[in-house]
mmCIF file of C-alpha atoms and ligand atoms in Angstrom:
data_model
loop_
_atom_site.group_PDB
_atom_site.id
_atom_site.type_symbol
_atom_site.label_atom_id
_atom_site.label_comp_id
_atom_site.label_asym_id
_atom_site.label_seq_id
_atom_site.Cartn_x
_atom_site.Cartn_y
_atom_site.Cartn_z
ATOM 1 C CA MET A 1 5.662 12.405 14.331
ATOM 2 C CA ALA A 2 7.358 8.992 13.966
ATOM 3 C CA GLU A 3 10.699 8.462 15.483
ATOM 4 C CA THR A 4 13.691 9.354 13.121
ATOM 5 C CA LEU A 5 15.859 6.188 12.900
ATOM 6 C CA ARG A 6 19.351 6.299 13.006
ATOM 7 C CA PRO A 7 21.361 5.229 9.949
ATOM 8 C CA GLU A 8 22.457 1.531 11.593
ATOM 9 C CA ARG A 9 18.996 1.140 12.237
ATOM 10 C CA ARG A 10 17.528 1.107 8.624
ATOM 11 C CA LEU A 11 14.671 -0.831 7.681
ATOM 12 C CA LEU A 12 14.483 -3.017 4.735
ATOM 13 C CA GLY A 13 10.857 -3.214 3.342
ATOM 14 C CA ALA A 14 8.897 -4.705 0.573
ATOM 15 C CA CYS A 15 5.566 -4.041 -1.248
ATOM 16 C CA ALA A 16 3.034 -6.735 -0.935
ATOM 17 C CA ARG A 17 -0.393 -7.855 -2.188
ATOM 18 C CA ILE A 18 -2.662 -9.355 0.493
ATOM 19 C CA ASP A 19 -4.453 -11.542 -1.935
ATOM 20 C CA GLN A 20 -1.006 -12.814 -3.261
ATOM 21 C CA ILE A 21 0.080 -13.445 0.343
ATOM 22 C CA GLU A 22 -3.182 -15.066 1.346
ATOM 23 C CA GLN A 23 -2.915 -17.667 -1.668
ATOM 24 C CA ASP A 24 1.070 -18.370 -1.351
ATOM 25 C CA ALA A 25 2.139 -19.801 1.920
ATOM 26 C CA GLU A 26 5.938 -19.420 0.712
ATOM 27 C CA LEU A 27 5.360 -15.865 -0.165
ATOM 28 C CA ALA A 28 3.758 -15.250 3.093
ATOM 29 C CA ALA A 29 6.463 -16.802 5.227
ATOM 30 C CA CYS A 30 9.214 -15.085 3.088
ATOM 31 C CA VAL A 31 7.497 -11.405 3.356
ATOM 32 C CA ALA A 32 7.136 -12.188 7.266
ATOM 33 C CA SER A 33 10.364 -13.204 7.729
ATOM 34 C CA GLN A 34 12.814 -11.076 5.562
ATOM 35 C CA PHE A 35 11.401 -7.618 5.694
ATOM 36 C CA SER A 36 10.483 -5.102 8.356
ATOM 37 C CA SER A 37 7.852 -3.025 6.836
ATOM 38 C CA VAL A 38 5.219 -3.682 3.992
ATOM 39 C CA THR A 39 3.928 -1.319 1.466
ATOM 40 C CA PRO A 40 0.543 -1.942 -0.117
ATOM 41 C CA GLU A 41 1.297 -2.430 -3.841
ATOM 42 C CA ILE A 42 -2.174 -1.451 -4.821
ATOM 43 C CA HIS A 43 -4.809 -1.654 -1.983
ATOM 44 C CA LEU A 44 -4.684 1.785 -0.407
ATOM 45 C CA LYS A 45 -4.884 3.457 -3.911
ATOM 46 C CA TRP A 46 -8.018 5.397 -4.352
ATOM 47 C CA ASN A 47 -8.978 3.368 -7.198
ATOM 48 C CA SER A 48 -8.710 0.186 -4.870
ATOM 49 C CA VAL A 49 -10.462 1.761 -1.747
ATOM 50 C CA GLU A 50 -13.324 3.400 -3.709
ATOM 51 C CA ASN A 51 -13.593 2.019 -7.328
ATOM 52 C CA LYS A 52 -17.072 2.673 -7.331
ATOM 53 C CA GLU A 53 -18.163 5.979 -5.913
ATOM 54 C CA GLY A 54 -19.329 5.689 -2.381
ATOM 55 C CA GLN A 55 -18.492 1.775 -2.199
ATOM 56 C CA PHE A 56 -15.525 1.421 0.083
ATOM 57 C CA TRP A 57 -13.492 -1.565 0.109
ATOM 58 C CA PHE A 58 -10.709 -1.439 3.031
ATOM 59 C CA GLY A 59 -10.637 -5.059 3.364
ATOM 60 C CA PRO A 60 -7.428 -5.719 1.722
ATOM 61 C CA VAL A 61 -5.624 -3.191 3.658
ATOM 62 C CA ASP A 62 -7.018 -4.236 6.960
ATOM 63 C CA ARG A 63 -5.985 -7.543 6.096
ATOM 64 C CA LEU A 64 -2.427 -6.437 5.187
ATOM 65 C CA ILE A 65 -2.147 -4.358 7.887
ATOM 66 C CA ALA A 66 -3.306 -7.574 10.384
ATOM 67 C CA PHE A 67 -0.573 -9.587 8.655
ATOM 68 C CA ALA A 68 2.012 -7.024 9.089
ATOM 69 C CA GLN A 69 1.141 -6.372 12.892
ATOM 70 C CA ARG A 70 1.356 -10.082 13.682
ATOM 71 C CA ASN A 71 4.968 -10.120 12.130
ATOM 72 C CA GLY A 72 5.747 -6.983 14.233
ATOM 73 C CA GLN A 73 6.168 -5.015 10.604
ATOM 74 C CA ARG A 74 5.461 -1.223 9.769
ATOM 75 C CA VAL A 75 3.051 -0.430 7.106
ATOM 76 C CA HIS A 76 3.774 2.421 4.882
ATOM 77 C CA GLY A 77 0.702 4.213 3.082
ATOM 78 C CA HIS A 78 1.164 4.467 -0.535
ATOM 79 C CA ALA A 79 -0.406 6.546 -2.315
ATOM 80 C CA LEU A 80 -3.180 9.314 -1.702
ATOM 81 C CA ILE A 81 -2.917 11.475 -4.713
ATOM 82 C CA TRP A 82 -1.768 9.928 -7.875
ATOM 83 C CA GLU A 83 -3.665 10.553 -11.347
ATOM 84 C CA GLN A 84 -3.000 7.015 -12.162
ATOM 85 C CA SER A 85 -4.684 5.505 -9.480
ATOM 86 C CA THR A 86 -7.780 7.909 -9.210
ATOM 87 C CA PRO A 87 -11.000 6.299 -10.304
ATOM 88 C CA ASP A 88 -12.427 7.348 -13.368
ATOM 89 C CA TRP A 89 -15.643 8.743 -11.749
ATOM 90 C CA ALA A 90 -13.424 10.834 -9.299
ATOM 91 C CA LEU A 91 -11.311 12.359 -12.442
ATOM 92 C CA HIS A 92 -14.633 13.029 -13.884
ATOM 93 C CA GLN A 93 -16.160 14.644 -11.039
ATOM 94 C CA LEU A 94 -13.096 16.967 -10.376
ATOM 95 C CA ARG A 95 -13.135 18.090 -14.205
ATOM 96 C CA ARG A 96 -16.897 18.691 -14.016
ATOM 97 C CA ASP A 97 -17.109 20.580 -10.416
ATOM 98 C CA GLY A 98 -13.491 21.502 -9.684
ATOM 99 C CA ASP A 99 -14.357 20.792 -6.057
ATOM 100 C CA TRP A 100 -11.484 20.315 -3.576
ATOM 101 C CA GLY A 101 -14.144 18.780 -1.220
ATOM 102 C CA LEU A 102 -13.770 15.541 -3.187
ATOM 103 C CA VAL A 103 -9.965 15.016 -2.499
ATOM 104 C CA GLU A 104 -10.411 16.268 0.934
ATOM 105 C CA ARG A 105 -12.924 13.628 1.673
ATOM 106 C CA HIS A 106 -10.977 11.092 0.111
ATOM 107 C CA ILE A 107 -7.700 11.873 2.113
ATOM 108 C CA HIS A 108 -9.552 12.360 5.608
ATOM 109 C CA ARG A 109 -11.358 8.971 5.024
ATOM 110 C CA VAL A 110 -8.298 6.760 4.257
ATOM 111 C CA MET A 111 -5.952 8.624 6.663
ATOM 112 C CA GLY A 112 -8.418 8.834 9.116
ATOM 113 C CA ARG A 113 -9.166 5.303 9.298
ATOM 114 C CA TYR A 114 -5.462 4.030 9.322
ATOM 115 C CA ARG A 115 -4.012 7.298 11.502
ATOM 116 C CA ASP A 116 -3.084 5.079 14.415
ATOM 117 C CA VAL A 117 -1.153 2.338 12.425
ATOM 118 C CA ILE A 118 0.348 4.231 9.456
ATOM 119 C CA GLY A 119 3.005 6.964 10.632
ATOM 120 C CA ASP A 120 4.400 7.600 6.805
ATOM 121 C CA TRP A 121 2.180 8.636 3.876
ATOM 122 C CA ASP A 122 3.033 9.304 0.236
ATOM 123 C CA VAL A 123 0.650 12.229 -0.164
ATOM 124 C CA VAL A 124 1.512 12.995 -3.837
ATOM 125 C CA ASN A 125 3.109 10.097 -5.983
ATOM 126 C CA GLU A 126 4.742 11.318 -8.986
ATOM 127 C CA PRO A 127 4.124 15.106 -9.387
ATOM 128 C CA ILE A 128 7.234 15.707 -11.576
ATOM 129 C CA ASP A 129 7.404 15.937 -15.266
ATOM 130 C CA THR A 130 10.023 17.891 -17.015
ATOM 131 C CA GLN A 131 9.266 16.621 -20.434
ATOM 132 C CA ASN A 132 5.549 17.657 -21.179
ATOM 133 C CA GLY A 133 4.794 19.064 -17.921
ATOM 134 C CA ARG A 134 4.600 22.900 -17.003
ATOM 135 C CA ASN A 135 7.375 24.410 -14.802
ATOM 136 C CA GLY A 136 8.694 20.831 -14.211
ATOM 137 C CA LEU A 137 5.204 19.434 -12.788
ATOM 138 C CA ARG A 138 3.335 17.190 -14.391
ATOM 139 C CA ARG A 139 0.029 18.202 -16.222
ATOM 140 C CA ASN A 140 -2.535 15.765 -14.637
ATOM 141 C CA THR A 141 -6.130 16.484 -13.769
ATOM 142 C CA PHE A 142 -5.331 17.922 -10.367
ATOM 143 C CA GLN A 143 -2.826 20.262 -11.567
ATOM 144 C CA GLN A 144 -5.249 21.421 -14.396
ATOM 145 C CA VAL A 145 -8.353 21.681 -12.153
ATOM 146 C CA PHE A 146 -6.731 23.396 -8.921
ATOM 147 C CA GLY A 147 -3.323 24.564 -10.365
ATOM 148 C CA SER A 148 0.367 23.828 -9.183
ATOM 149 C CA ASN A 149 -0.553 24.192 -5.644
ATOM 150 C CA TYR A 150 -2.691 21.076 -5.718
ATOM 151 C CA ILE A 151 0.469 19.713 -3.773
ATOM 152 C CA GLU A 152 0.467 21.805 -1.178
ATOM 153 C CA ARG A 153 -3.351 21.694 -0.837
ATOM 154 C CA ALA A 154 -2.614 17.905 -0.701
ATOM 155 C CA LEU A 155 -0.220 18.219 1.980
ATOM 156 C CA GLU A 156 -2.161 20.629 3.973
ATOM 157 C CA THR A 157 -5.302 18.476 3.955
ATOM 158 C CA ALA A 158 -3.054 15.364 4.942
ATOM 159 C CA HIS A 159 -1.877 17.151 7.851
ATOM 160 C CA GLU A 160 -5.308 18.088 8.805
ATOM 161 C CA ALA A 161 -6.382 14.441 8.436
ATOM 162 C CA ALA A 162 -3.375 12.959 10.655
ATOM 163 C CA PRO A 163 -1.320 15.764 12.442
ATOM 164 C CA GLN A 164 1.172 13.215 13.713
ATOM 165 C CA ALA A 165 1.872 11.605 10.252
ATOM 166 C CA ARG A 166 4.835 12.160 8.345
ATOM 167 C CA LEU A 167 4.064 13.528 5.120
ATOM 168 C CA LEU A 168 6.033 12.724 1.552
ATOM 169 C CA LEU A 169 6.472 13.381 -1.866
ATOM 170 C CA ASN A 170 7.225 10.079 -3.611
ATOM 171 C CA GLU A 171 8.962 10.325 -7.053
ATOM 172 C CA TYR A 172 11.177 8.365 -9.542
ATOM 173 C CA GLY A 173 13.850 9.112 -12.264
ATOM 174 C CA PHE A 174 16.420 10.505 -10.372
ATOM 175 C CA GLU A 175 19.460 7.886 -10.603
ATOM 176 C CA TYR A 176 21.153 8.247 -14.044
ATOM 177 C CA ASP A 177 23.176 10.689 -16.249
ATOM 178 C CA ASN A 178 21.018 11.721 -18.923
ATOM 179 C CA TYR A 179 19.365 15.124 -19.790
ATOM 180 C CA VAL A 180 15.786 13.714 -18.478
ATOM 181 C CA GLU A 181 16.934 12.859 -15.041
ATOM 182 C CA VAL A 182 19.273 15.851 -14.602
ATOM 183 C CA GLU A 183 16.298 18.021 -15.235
ATOM 184 C CA ARG A 184 14.126 15.881 -13.005
ATOM 185 C CA ARG A 185 16.603 16.072 -9.950
ATOM 186 C CA ALA A 186 16.734 19.790 -10.462
ATOM 187 C CA ALA A 187 12.934 20.183 -10.861
ATOM 188 C CA PHE A 188 12.276 18.332 -7.555
ATOM 189 C CA LEU A 189 14.725 20.038 -5.598
ATOM 190 C CA SER A 190 13.178 23.280 -6.437
ATOM 191 C CA LEU A 191 9.639 22.026 -5.748
ATOM 192 C CA LEU A 192 10.618 21.044 -2.248
ATOM 193 C CA GLN A 193 12.247 24.255 -1.728
ATOM 194 C CA ARG A 194 9.210 26.131 -2.931
ATOM 195 C CA LEU A 195 7.061 23.863 -0.594
ATOM 196 C CA LEU A 196 9.086 24.453 2.569
ATOM 197 C CA ASP A 197 9.836 28.094 1.987
ATOM 198 C CA GLN A 198 5.913 28.299 2.177
ATOM 199 C CA GLY A 199 5.750 26.203 5.353
ATOM 200 C CA VAL A 200 3.791 23.240 4.028
ATOM 201 C CA PRO A 201 3.726 20.471 6.264
ATOM 202 C CA LEU A 202 6.376 18.194 4.298
ATOM 203 C CA HIS A 203 8.584 15.802 6.228
ATOM 204 C CA ALA A 204 10.118 13.479 4.036
ATOM 205 C CA VAL A 205 10.795 12.335 0.481
ATOM 206 C CA GLY A 206 10.670 8.808 -1.148
ATOM 207 C CA ILE A 207 12.895 8.149 -3.842
ATOM 208 C CA GLN A 208 11.509 5.510 -5.383
ATOM 209 C CA ALA A 209 14.958 4.163 -7.204
ATOM 210 C CA HIS A 210 13.632 1.796 -10.072
ATOM 211 C CA LEU A 211 17.252 1.035 -11.261
ATOM 212 C CA ASP A 212 17.349 0.327 -15.015
ATOM 213 C CA LEU A 213 20.411 -1.303 -16.686
ATOM 214 C CA GLY A 214 19.931 0.264 -19.949
ATOM 215 C CA LYS A 215 20.650 3.855 -18.613
ATOM 216 C CA GLY A 216 24.445 3.723 -18.222
ATOM 217 C CA PRO A 217 26.412 4.015 -15.201
ATOM 218 C CA ILE A 218 24.890 5.610 -12.136
ATOM 219 C CA PRO A 219 26.828 8.995 -11.557
ATOM 220 C CA ALA A 220 27.804 8.714 -8.047
ATOM 221 C CA ARG A 221 28.555 12.267 -7.337
ATOM 222 C CA ASP A 222 25.323 13.329 -8.856
ATOM 223 C CA VAL A 223 23.186 11.150 -6.877
ATOM 224 C CA ALA A 224 25.133 12.010 -3.458
ATOM 225 C CA ASP A 225 24.724 15.570 -4.377
ATOM 226 C CA PHE A 226 21.197 15.157 -4.830
ATOM 227 C CA LEU A 227 20.498 13.215 -1.721
ATOM 228 C CA GLN A 228 22.734 15.646 0.245
ATOM 229 C CA ALA A 229 20.524 18.556 -1.052
ATOM 230 C CA ILE A 230 17.449 16.761 0.186
ATOM 231 C CA ALA A 231 19.170 16.238 3.616
ATOM 232 C CA ASP A 232 20.215 19.737 3.992
ATOM 233 C CA MET A 233 16.593 20.926 3.623
ATOM 234 C CA GLY A 234 16.088 18.761 6.640
ATOM 235 C CA LEU A 235 13.893 16.145 4.983
ATOM 236 C CA ALA A 236 14.082 12.561 5.675
ATOM 237 C CA ILE A 237 14.650 10.080 2.721
ATOM 238 C CA LEU A 238 13.073 6.701 2.047
ATOM 239 C CA ILE A 239 14.092 4.646 -1.035
ATOM 240 C CA THR A 240 10.384 3.498 -1.621
ATOM 241 C CA GLU A 241 10.500 1.393 -4.792
ATOM 242 C CA LEU A 242 13.936 -0.293 -5.351
ATOM 243 C CA ASP A 243 13.918 -2.832 -8.060
ATOM 244 C CA VAL A 244 16.152 -3.252 -11.252
ATOM 245 C CA LYS A 245 14.857 -3.418 -14.934
ATOM 246 C CA GLU A 246 16.702 -5.522 -17.055
ATOM 247 C CA ARG A 247 17.601 -4.760 -20.644
ATOM 248 C CA ASP A 248 19.497 -7.437 -22.022
ATOM 249 C CA TYR A 249 18.043 -11.088 -21.252
ATOM 250 C CA ARG A 250 20.542 -12.930 -23.499
ATOM 251 C CA ALA A 251 23.190 -13.961 -20.805
ATOM 252 C CA THR A 252 23.128 -16.801 -18.435
ATOM 253 C CA ILE A 253 20.869 -16.692 -15.525
ATOM 254 C CA ALA A 254 23.910 -16.359 -13.212
ATOM 255 C CA GLU A 255 25.267 -13.477 -15.086
ATOM 256 C CA ARG A 256 21.974 -11.538 -15.184
ATOM 257 C CA ASP A 257 21.833 -11.916 -11.631
ATOM 258 C CA MET A 258 24.982 -10.649 -10.935
ATOM 259 C CA ARG A 259 24.415 -7.721 -13.198
ATOM 260 C CA VAL A 260 21.201 -6.925 -11.351
ATOM 261 C CA SER A 261 22.850 -7.291 -8.021
ATOM 262 C CA ASP A 262 25.730 -5.207 -8.755
ATOM 263 C CA GLU A 263 23.483 -2.354 -9.804
ATOM 264 C CA VAL A 264 21.736 -2.624 -6.588
ATOM 265 C CA ARG A 265 25.138 -2.535 -4.670
ATOM 266 C CA ARG A 266 26.442 0.504 -6.780
ATOM 267 C CA TYR A 267 23.122 2.314 -5.920
ATOM 268 C CA LEU A 268 23.198 1.598 -2.210
ATOM 269 C CA ASP A 269 26.790 2.093 -1.700
ATOM 270 C CA ILE A 270 25.989 5.996 -2.841
ATOM 271 C CA ALA A 271 22.860 6.157 -1.106
ATOM 272 C CA LEU A 272 23.453 4.845 2.161
ATOM 273 C CA THR A 273 26.071 6.978 2.937
ATOM 274 C CA GLN A 274 23.617 9.612 3.440
ATOM 275 C CA PRO A 275 22.668 9.508 7.024
ATOM 276 C CA ALA A 276 19.199 10.908 6.006
ATOM 277 C CA VAL A 277 18.402 7.834 4.275
ATOM 278 C CA GLU A 278 16.270 5.603 6.663
ATOM 279 C CA SER A 279 14.840 2.774 4.680
ATOM 280 C CA VAL A 280 14.899 0.511 1.678
ATOM 281 C CA THR A 281 11.899 -0.812 0.050
ATOM 282 C CA THR A 282 12.005 -3.046 -2.694
ATOM 283 C CA TRP A 283 9.035 -2.610 -4.998
ATOM 284 C CA GLY A 284 8.037 -6.487 -4.815
ATOM 285 C CA VAL A 285 9.944 -9.576 -3.401
ATOM 286 C CA THR A 286 9.957 -12.267 -5.992
ATOM 287 C CA ASP A 287 9.912 -12.409 -9.984
ATOM 288 C CA ARG A 288 6.839 -14.902 -9.636
ATOM 289 C CA HIS A 289 4.869 -11.588 -8.986
ATOM 290 C CA SER A 290 6.781 -8.697 -10.545
ATOM 291 C CA TRP A 291 5.676 -5.467 -12.201
ATOM 292 C CA LEU A 292 8.593 -5.716 -14.378
ATOM 293 C CA GLN A 293 8.235 -7.060 -17.912
ATOM 294 C CA VAL A 294 10.338 -7.666 -20.910
ATOM 295 C CA GLU A 295 9.561 -4.616 -23.072
ATOM 296 C CA ARG A 296 9.853 -3.886 -26.728
ATOM 297 C CA GLY A 297 13.493 -3.001 -27.542
ATOM 298 C CA ASP A 298 14.944 -5.215 -24.963
ATOM 299 C CA GLN A 299 17.359 -7.500 -26.042
ATOM 300 C CA VAL A 300 16.087 -11.093 -26.075
ATOM 301 C CA ASP A 301 17.387 -14.445 -27.068
ATOM 302 C CA PRO A 302 14.174 -16.074 -28.792
ATOM 303 C CA GLU A 303 15.348 -19.478 -27.887
ATOM 304 C CA ARG A 304 16.092 -18.639 -24.517
ATOM 305 C CA PHE A 305 13.002 -16.316 -24.043
ATOM 306 C CA GLY A 306 10.607 -18.885 -22.372
ATOM 307 C CA SER A 307 12.933 -19.773 -19.423
ATOM 308 C CA ALA A 308 14.873 -16.480 -19.292
ATOM 309 C CA ALA A 309 11.822 -14.041 -18.781
ATOM 310 C CA PRO A 310 10.606 -12.588 -16.640
ATOM 311 C CA ASN A 311 12.672 -9.730 -15.492
ATOM 312 C CA ARG A 312 14.799 -10.928 -12.468
ATOM 313 C CA GLY A 313 15.135 -7.281 -10.827
ATOM 314 C CA LEU A 314 13.614 -8.365 -7.175
ATOM 315 C CA PRO A 315 15.589 -10.162 -4.601
ATOM 316 C CA PHE A 316 13.866 -13.598 -4.817
ATOM 317 C CA ASP A 317 13.201 -15.758 -8.058
ATOM 318 C CA SER A 318 10.050 -17.321 -9.124
ATOM 319 C CA ASP A 319 10.859 -20.366 -6.678
ATOM 320 C CA LEU A 320 11.326 -17.723 -3.703
ATOM 321 C CA ARG A 321 14.932 -18.766 -3.983
ATOM 322 C CA PRO A 322 17.367 -15.748 -2.676
ATOM 323 C CA LYS A 323 19.467 -14.352 -5.434
ATOM 324 C CA PRO A 324 22.380 -12.345 -5.400
ATOM 325 C CA MET A 325 20.251 -9.277 -5.089
ATOM 326 C CA HIS A 326 19.146 -10.494 -1.852
ATOM 327 C CA VAL A 327 22.555 -11.063 -0.539
ATOM 328 C CA ALA A 328 23.326 -7.333 -1.959
ATOM 329 C CA LEU A 329 20.484 -6.089 0.248
ATOM 330 C CA GLN A 330 21.431 -7.986 3.211
ATOM 331 C CA ASP A 331 25.302 -6.840 3.096
ATOM 332 C CA ALA A 332 23.885 -3.093 3.000
ATOM 333 C CA ILE A 333 21.078 -3.114 5.289
ATOM 334 C CA GLY A 334 19.574 -6.345 6.059
ATOM 335 C CA GLN A 335 21.347 -7.307 9.111
ATOM 336 C CA ASN A 336 19.349 -7.040 12.443
ATOM 337 C CA GLN A 337 16.016 -6.498 10.920
ATOM 338 C CA GLN A 338 14.437 -8.910 13.617
ATOM 339 C CA ALA A 339 15.651 -6.498 16.123
ATOM 340 C CA LEU A 340 13.876 -3.942 14.636
ATOM 341 C CA ARG A 341 10.250 -4.936 14.651
ATOM 342 C CA ARG A 342 8.234 -3.541 17.165
HETATM 343 O O1 LIG B 1 -7.085 -6.061 -9.942
HETATM 344 C C1 LIG B 1 -7.516 -5.605 -11.259
HETATM 345 C C2 LIG B 1 -8.280 -6.770 -11.984
HETATM 346 O O2 LIG B 1 -9.729 -7.125 -11.192
HETATM 347 C C3 LIG B 1 -8.579 -6.350 -13.911
HETATM 348 O O3 LIG B 1 -9.067 -7.602 -14.181
HETATM 349 C C4 LIG B 1 -7.262 -6.019 -14.172
HETATM 350 C C5 LIG B 1 -7.495 -5.513 -15.733
HETATM 351 O O4 LIG B 1 -6.270 -4.662 -15.945
HETATM 352 O O5 LIG B 1 -6.799 -5.029 -13.335
HETATM 353 C C6 LIG B 1 -6.408 -5.563 -12.076
HETATM 354 O O6 LIG B 1 -5.752 -4.016 -11.400
HETATM 355 C C7 LIG B 1 -4.537 -3.820 -11.876
HETATM 356 C C8 LIG B 1 -3.609 -3.998 -10.495
HETATM 357 O O7 LIG B 1 -2.531 -3.455 -10.833
HETATM 358 C C9 LIG B 1 -3.468 -5.160 -9.979
HETATM 359 O O8 LIG B 1 -3.119 -5.928 -10.709
HETATM 360 C C10 LIG B 1 -4.388 -2.606 -12.494
HETATM 361 O O9 LIG B 1 -4.945 -2.779 -13.800
HETATM 362 C C11 LIG B 1 -3.009 -2.192 -12.506
HETATM 363 O O10 LIG B 1 -2.805 -0.702 -13.104
HETATM 364 C C12 LIG B 1 -2.403 -2.080 -11.230
HETATM 365 O O11 LIG B 1 -0.891 -1.828 -11.512
HETATM 366 C C13 LIG B 1 -0.226 -1.539 -10.397
HETATM 367 C C14 LIG B 1 0.099 0.076 -10.774
HETATM 368 O O12 LIG B 1 1.166 0.628 -9.846
HETATM 369 C C15 LIG B 1 -0.815 1.120 -10.798
HETATM 370 O O13 LIG B 1 -1.789 0.911 -9.704
HETATM 371 C C16 LIG B 1 1.064 -2.181 -10.198
HETATM 372 O O14 LIG B 1 0.442 -3.488 -9.828
HETATM 373 C C17 LIG B 1 1.904 -1.533 -9.172
HETATM 374 O O15 LIG B 1 3.072 -2.251 -8.928
HETATM 375 C C18 LIG B 1 2.235 -0.166 -9.784
HETATM 376 O O16 LIG B 1 2.943 0.419 -8.541
HETATM 377 C C19 LIG B 1 3.467 1.764 -8.939
HETATM 378 C C20 LIG B 1 3.590 2.588 -7.644
HETATM 379 O O17 LIG B 1 2.405 2.600 -7.156
HETATM 380 C C21 LIG B 1 4.305 3.714 -8.111
HETATM 381 N N1 LIG B 1 5.499 3.893 -8.559
HETATM 382 C C22 LIG B 1 5.523 3.238 -9.938
HETATM 383 C C23 LIG B 1 4.803 1.701 -9.418
HETATM 384 C C24 LIG B 1 5.178 0.883 -10.833
HETATM 385 O O18 LIG B 1 4.266 1.048 -11.744
#
């Protein structure tokens, strides 16, 4: 199993796409110099590696890994089982045949190929759904075909495929004080306890931490207790997808950037007091390539819209200039990143 990092040696990572890095020298330089680990944003997902049945497309993963290795960076394995990134042909076959062998072959193929370079894997992504799920678990094809213990089976299969790997569940929606997130925290903790009671190979959790300026203040005590409960189970914690969704785009750029950065500081002040938290990864690097968009219901000044969009919830702006969020990350974690490279 990979070495557990001491809190003072926390890693700062970012998700990235090799096609964007290859087309953008500034982005490449930024990713290479500012982060100690990279997470493939899409290339490792089932619908990327095998979009058409039997036609494998590992090129982008291989190239991102080569990039990371040239820069002494780690690579985080994201994500083996996630309904949203499972190709239609596989979902169809699973529903038709109910054959776990299909899942097994996928996990073995991907983990087997990268066993020596990727130490940590998001085995199941986003299994929780307290609103429309069953016993807090998301109703997805895997759950409907194999029952709720598809999670156990996926972890066991992953352990067979790469016995040295650290295996994670990766999940969102734990940061705020509303009834949905209260229930999500409880449902996640009971899932973890159930898995550990059964002796299932589970070593760490990914807390996505998609922060949201429309969700009110972060309840420090609740978030700290939640992370402590995970740590008490003996699991390591990785913050895997940190970013900030803005809701009010009408202020000046400077004000907006401060709001984003303040939220990141507030969250990391809470999260990084927990020694089990060993890394922080942002879900993207620059607003130039951000998955976060202005959404219906957001507050937008029509006259300012053109220059004010897009969302500014990542550490670098569209011109790759560092923003206050970058400073917040540096203050919380970023020093000594060069020393952490392999
Ligand atoms: O590459 C194809 C392109 O050929 C095609 O024309 C186009 C048409 O839709 O799709 C392109 O693929 C898109 C891909 O991103 C690359 O741009 C997919 O549709 C789109 O679904 C995919 O979105 C990614 C999403 O996960 C689903 O895989 C986002 O970039 C990525 O940021 C997002 O990341 C997720 C994490 O994995 C899990 N947690 C939430 C997070 C944000 O949604």
